[in-house]
Every structure is written in structure tokens, then in C-alpha cells.
Coordinates of C-alpha atoms and ligand atoms in Angstrom, one line a residue:
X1 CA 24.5 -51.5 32.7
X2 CA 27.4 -53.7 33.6
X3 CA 30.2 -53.5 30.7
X4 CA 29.5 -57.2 29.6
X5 CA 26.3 -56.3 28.6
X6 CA 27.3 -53.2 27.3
X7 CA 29.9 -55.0 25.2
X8 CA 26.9 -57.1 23.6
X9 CA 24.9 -53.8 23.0
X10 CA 27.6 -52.0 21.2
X11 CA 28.4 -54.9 19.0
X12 CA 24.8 -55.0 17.5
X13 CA 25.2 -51.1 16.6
X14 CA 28.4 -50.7 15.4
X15 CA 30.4 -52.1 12.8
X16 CA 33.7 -53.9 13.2
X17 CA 35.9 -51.5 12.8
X18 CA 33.9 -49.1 15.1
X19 CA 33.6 -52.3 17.7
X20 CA 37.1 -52.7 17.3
X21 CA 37.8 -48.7 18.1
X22 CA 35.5 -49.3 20.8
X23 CA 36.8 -51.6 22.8
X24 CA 40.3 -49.5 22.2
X25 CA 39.5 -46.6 23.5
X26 CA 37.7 -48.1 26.5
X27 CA 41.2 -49.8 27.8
X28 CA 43.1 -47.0 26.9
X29 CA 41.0 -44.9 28.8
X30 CA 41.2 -47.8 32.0
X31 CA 44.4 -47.2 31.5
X32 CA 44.8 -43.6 32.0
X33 CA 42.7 -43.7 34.4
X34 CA 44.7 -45.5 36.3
X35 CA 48.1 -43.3 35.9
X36 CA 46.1 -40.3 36.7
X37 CA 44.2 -41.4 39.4
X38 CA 40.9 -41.3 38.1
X39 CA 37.6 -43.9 38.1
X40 CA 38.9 -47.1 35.9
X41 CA 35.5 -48.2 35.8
X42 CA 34.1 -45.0 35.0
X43 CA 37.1 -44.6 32.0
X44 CA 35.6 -48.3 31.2
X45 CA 32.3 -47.6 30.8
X46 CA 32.5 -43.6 28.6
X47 CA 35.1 -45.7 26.6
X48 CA 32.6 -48.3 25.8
X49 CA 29.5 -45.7 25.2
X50 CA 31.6 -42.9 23.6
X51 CA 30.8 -44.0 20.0
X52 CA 27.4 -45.3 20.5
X53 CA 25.9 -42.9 18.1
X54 CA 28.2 -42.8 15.6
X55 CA 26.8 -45.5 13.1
X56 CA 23.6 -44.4 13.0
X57 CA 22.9 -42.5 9.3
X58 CA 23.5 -38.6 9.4
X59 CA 19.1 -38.5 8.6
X60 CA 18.7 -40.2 12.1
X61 CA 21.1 -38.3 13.8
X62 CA 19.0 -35.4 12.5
X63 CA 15.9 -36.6 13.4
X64 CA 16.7 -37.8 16.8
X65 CA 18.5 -34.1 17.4
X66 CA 14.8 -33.1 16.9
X67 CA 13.5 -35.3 19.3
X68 CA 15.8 -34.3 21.8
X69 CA 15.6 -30.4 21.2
X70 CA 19.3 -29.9 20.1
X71 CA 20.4 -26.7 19.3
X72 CA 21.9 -28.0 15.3
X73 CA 24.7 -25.7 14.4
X74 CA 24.9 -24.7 10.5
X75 CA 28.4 -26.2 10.9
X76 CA 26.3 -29.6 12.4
X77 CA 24.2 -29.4 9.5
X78 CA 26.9 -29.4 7.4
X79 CA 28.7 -32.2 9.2
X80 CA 25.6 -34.5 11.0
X81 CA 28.9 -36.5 12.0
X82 CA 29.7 -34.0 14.6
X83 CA 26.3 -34.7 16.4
X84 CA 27.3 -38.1 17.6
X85 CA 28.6 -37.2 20.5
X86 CA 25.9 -35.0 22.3
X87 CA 23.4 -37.7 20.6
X88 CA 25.6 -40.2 22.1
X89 CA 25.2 -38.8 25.4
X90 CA 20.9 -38.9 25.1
X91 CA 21.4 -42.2 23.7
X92 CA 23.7 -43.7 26.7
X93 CA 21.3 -42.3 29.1
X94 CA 17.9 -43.3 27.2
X95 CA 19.2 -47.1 25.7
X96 CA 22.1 -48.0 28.2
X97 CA 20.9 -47.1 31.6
X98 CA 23.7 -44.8 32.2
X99 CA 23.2 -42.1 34.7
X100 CA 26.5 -40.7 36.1
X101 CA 26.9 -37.3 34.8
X102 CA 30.7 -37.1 34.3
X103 CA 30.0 -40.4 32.2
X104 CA 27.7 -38.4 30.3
X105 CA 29.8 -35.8 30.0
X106 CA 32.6 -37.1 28.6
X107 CA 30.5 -38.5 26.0
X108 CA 29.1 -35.1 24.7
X109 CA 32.4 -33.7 24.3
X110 CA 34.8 -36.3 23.2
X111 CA 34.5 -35.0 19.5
X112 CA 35.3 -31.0 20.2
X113 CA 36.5 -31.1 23.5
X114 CA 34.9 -28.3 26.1
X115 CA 36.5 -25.8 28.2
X116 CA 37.0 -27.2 31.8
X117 CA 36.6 -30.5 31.3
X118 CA 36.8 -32.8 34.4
X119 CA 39.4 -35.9 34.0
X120 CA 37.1 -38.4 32.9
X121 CA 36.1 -35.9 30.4
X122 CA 40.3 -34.8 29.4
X123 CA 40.9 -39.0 29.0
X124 CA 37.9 -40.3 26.9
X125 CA 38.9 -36.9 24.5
X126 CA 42.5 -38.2 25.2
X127 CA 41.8 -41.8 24.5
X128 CA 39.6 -41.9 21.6
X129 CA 42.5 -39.9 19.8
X130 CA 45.6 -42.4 21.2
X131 CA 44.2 -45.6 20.9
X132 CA 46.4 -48.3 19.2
X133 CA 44.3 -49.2 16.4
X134 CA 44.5 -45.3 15.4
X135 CA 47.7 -44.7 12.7
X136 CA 47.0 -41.8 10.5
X137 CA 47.3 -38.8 12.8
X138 CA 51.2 -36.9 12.5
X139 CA 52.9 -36.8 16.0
X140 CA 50.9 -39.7 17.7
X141 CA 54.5 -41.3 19.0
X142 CA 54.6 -38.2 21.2
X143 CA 50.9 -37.2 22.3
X144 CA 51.1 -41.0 23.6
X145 CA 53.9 -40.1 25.4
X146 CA 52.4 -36.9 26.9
X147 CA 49.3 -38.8 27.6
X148 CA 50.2 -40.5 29.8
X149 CA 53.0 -37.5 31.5
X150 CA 50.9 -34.5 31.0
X151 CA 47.4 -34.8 30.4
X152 CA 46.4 -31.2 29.4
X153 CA 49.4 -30.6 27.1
X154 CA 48.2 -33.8 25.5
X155 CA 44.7 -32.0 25.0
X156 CA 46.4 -29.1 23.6
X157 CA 48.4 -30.9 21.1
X158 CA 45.3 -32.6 19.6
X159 CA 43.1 -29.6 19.1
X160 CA 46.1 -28.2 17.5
X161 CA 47.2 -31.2 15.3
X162 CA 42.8 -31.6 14.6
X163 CA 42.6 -27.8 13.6
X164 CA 45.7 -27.4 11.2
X165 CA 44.3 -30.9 9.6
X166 CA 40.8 -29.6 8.9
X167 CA 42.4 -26.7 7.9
X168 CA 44.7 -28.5 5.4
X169 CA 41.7 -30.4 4.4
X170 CA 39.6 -27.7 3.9
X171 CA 37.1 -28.7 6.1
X172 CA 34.4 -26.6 8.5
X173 CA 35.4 -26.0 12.0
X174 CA 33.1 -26.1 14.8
X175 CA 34.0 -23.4 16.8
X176 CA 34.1 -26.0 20.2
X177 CA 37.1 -27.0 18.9
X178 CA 38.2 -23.7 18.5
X179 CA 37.3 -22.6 22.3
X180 CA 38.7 -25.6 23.7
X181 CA 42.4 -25.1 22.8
X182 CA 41.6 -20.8 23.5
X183 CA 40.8 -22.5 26.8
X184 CA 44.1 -24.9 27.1
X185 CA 46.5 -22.5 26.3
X186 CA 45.5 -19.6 27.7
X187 CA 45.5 -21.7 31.3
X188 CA 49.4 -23.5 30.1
X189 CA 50.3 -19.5 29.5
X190 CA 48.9 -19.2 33.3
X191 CA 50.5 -21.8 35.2
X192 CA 54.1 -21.1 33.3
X193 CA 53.6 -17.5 34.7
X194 CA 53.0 -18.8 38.4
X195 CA 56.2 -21.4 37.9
X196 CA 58.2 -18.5 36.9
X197 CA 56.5 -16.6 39.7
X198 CA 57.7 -19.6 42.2
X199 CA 61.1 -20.0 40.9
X200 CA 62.0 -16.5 41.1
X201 CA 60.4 -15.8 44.7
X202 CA 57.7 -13.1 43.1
Ligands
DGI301 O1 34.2 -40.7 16.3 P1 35.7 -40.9 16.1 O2 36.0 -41.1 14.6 O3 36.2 -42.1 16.9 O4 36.4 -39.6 16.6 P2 35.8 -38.2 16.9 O5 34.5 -38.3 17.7 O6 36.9 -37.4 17.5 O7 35.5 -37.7 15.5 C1 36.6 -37.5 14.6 C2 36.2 -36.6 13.5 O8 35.7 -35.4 14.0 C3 37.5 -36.3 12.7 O9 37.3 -36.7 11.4 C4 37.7 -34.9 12.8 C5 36.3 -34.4 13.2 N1 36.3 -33.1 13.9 C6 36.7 -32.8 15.1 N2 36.6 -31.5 15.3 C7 36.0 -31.0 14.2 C8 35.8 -32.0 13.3 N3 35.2 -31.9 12.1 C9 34.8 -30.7 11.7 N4 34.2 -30.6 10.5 N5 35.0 -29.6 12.5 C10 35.6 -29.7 13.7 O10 35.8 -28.7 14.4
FE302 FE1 33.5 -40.1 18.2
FE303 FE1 35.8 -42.7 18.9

């Protein structure tokens, strides 16, 4: 679906404010794409689709996990919320004609994040947390900075900020979130070791 139509699409199912966020994160993810030499049309489209799921009410996000033979976490159950984004995925394929799998993918993890994730995946996680109509979160002046400079430190630095502020809020984790940083840092601890390794001649 070319991204004019999609525009129309996602203005029928989302509010404003979610329209708004929308449109956002798609340019800030056209725009990372670009530094980091990734699809910008690609960025465009996830960016647009990424949040396509989220206004629907948590009863239909529950039924339409049914229909499409999620596994629903008791976490998920807990927080229907957190199944917008593998619902989002069905839902850009099923309503929105999309079919490119990365696109897909980044869809279904832009909440949690995933171990691995390709760069499509690394900037709509990246973007949907940067984006200028977003004000709340602590340190955003620098993970804007690093987004740009150093993508995976930038993923690392959200899953840390997100964990200590459902942990400060008292809220359930989903332990996605969890094994994506595990994932981050452990391969930062990595690649500092083979610098090291480099600058010292081992
Ligand atoms: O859909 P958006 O609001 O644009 O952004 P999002 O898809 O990243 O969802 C943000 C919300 O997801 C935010 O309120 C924090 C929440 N979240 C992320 N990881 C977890 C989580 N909520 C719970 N309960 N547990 C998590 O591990
Ligand atoms: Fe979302
Ligand atoms: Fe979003």
C-alpha cells in the first residue's frame, strides 16, 4: 500500500494524538534510516504501520489474539496493551497489504524489543521512543544524540531507562524486555573485549 493511502488508513483508526505519534515516528525512522544506511522507504512504511493496533480496545485485542492463535502471556493478560504490536504485525499484513517481512518484523517488536534485531527492526524500536512529539522520558537529550551515533547503545539505553521506569512504577515486566537488553549488553561487553583485544595486538 503506497504511504498516501496508508496515511488515510491510519487516520480513520487512530486518534489524534496517536496520528500525530504516527506520522513522528515514521520520519524519524526515514531519517535514521538514512544516517545508517538502511531502506528510507521501508523506515517509512513500519513507522506508519507500527501503531496500527494500538487503538483498538484491550477486548478486541484479546479476541483477535484468538483468532490469530497468539500465545497470550499472563503478563499480556495483565497488560492487553502489550499485544499491539504482534497484533499490529497480523493486522499490517491482513488490512494494509504489507508483505515484507523485516516490515513485519519491526512491527512485532517495537514494544519489547527482540534479541538480534535487523536495522529496520533497531530504528522503528529507536524511533517510536525519540520522536519529537515524545517529552516525558529522563535522558531523551542524549538517546537522540546516540541515535543517531550509535544505534545499539541507543537500544540499550532505552530498555534500561523502560525497565527502571516500570520498576519505579511498579508495573509488570515482560520478560522480552528483559532478554533484549541481556542480549545488548552482553554483545557491547563482547565487542569492548575485541577493541581491547585490537588495541593491544592480542
Ligand atoms: O505504543 P507506544 O505508546 O507508542 O509505545 P510502545 O509500543 O513502546 O509502548 C509503550 C508502553 O509499553 C510504555 O507505557 C511502556 C510499555 N512497556 C514496554 N515494555 C514493557 C511495558 N509495559 C509493561 N507492563 N512491561 C514491559 O516489559
Ligand atoms: Fe507501540
Ligand atoms: Fe508508537
Amino acid at each position: 500500500m503506497d504511504l498516501k493511502k496508508l496515511r488515510k488508513k491510519m487516520r480513520k483508526v487512530q486518534d489524534e494524538p496517536r496520528y500525530e505519534h504516527t506520522l513522528s515516528v515514521a520520519y524519524t525512522a526515514a531519517n535514521l534510516a538514512a544516517v545508517h544506511g538502511g531502506s528510507v522507504d521501508k523506515a517509512l512504511r513500519a513507522g506508519m504501520l507500527h501503531d496500527c493496533a494500538k487503538c483498538l480496545p484491550d477486548n478486541e485485542k484479546l479476541e483477535l489474539s484468538k483468532k490469530y492463535h497468539l500465545k497470550v502471556s499472563d503478563v499480556e493478560r495483565r497488560n492487553p496493551s502489550l499485544l499491539h504490536a504482534e497484533l499490529g504485525a497480523y493486522l499490517a499484513k491482513d488490512l494494509y497489504e504489507e508483505t515484507d517481512k523485516d516490515v513485519l518484523n519491526a512491527i512485532s517488536s517495537h514494544t519489547t524489543g527482540r534479541p538480534d534485531m535487523s536495522l529496520l527492526e533497531k530504528i522503528i524500536f529507536v524511533a517510536d521512543y525519540i520522536e519529537p512529539g515524545r517529552t516525558k522520558a529522563a535522558n531523551l537529550r542524549q538517546i537522540r544524540k546516540l541515535a543517531y551515533e550509535d544505534i545499539d547503545r541507543a537500544v540499550i539505553r532505552i530498555l534500561q531507562d523502560t525497565l527502571e521506569y516500570l520498576t519505579k512504577t511498579k508495573s509488570d515486566i515482560h520478560p522480552g524486555t528483559q532478554r533484549t537488553l541481556e542480549h545488548y549488553l552482553k554483545q557491547e561487553r563482547r565487542n569492548d573485549g575485541s577493541e581491547r583485544n585490537c588495541k593491544t595486538g592480542h
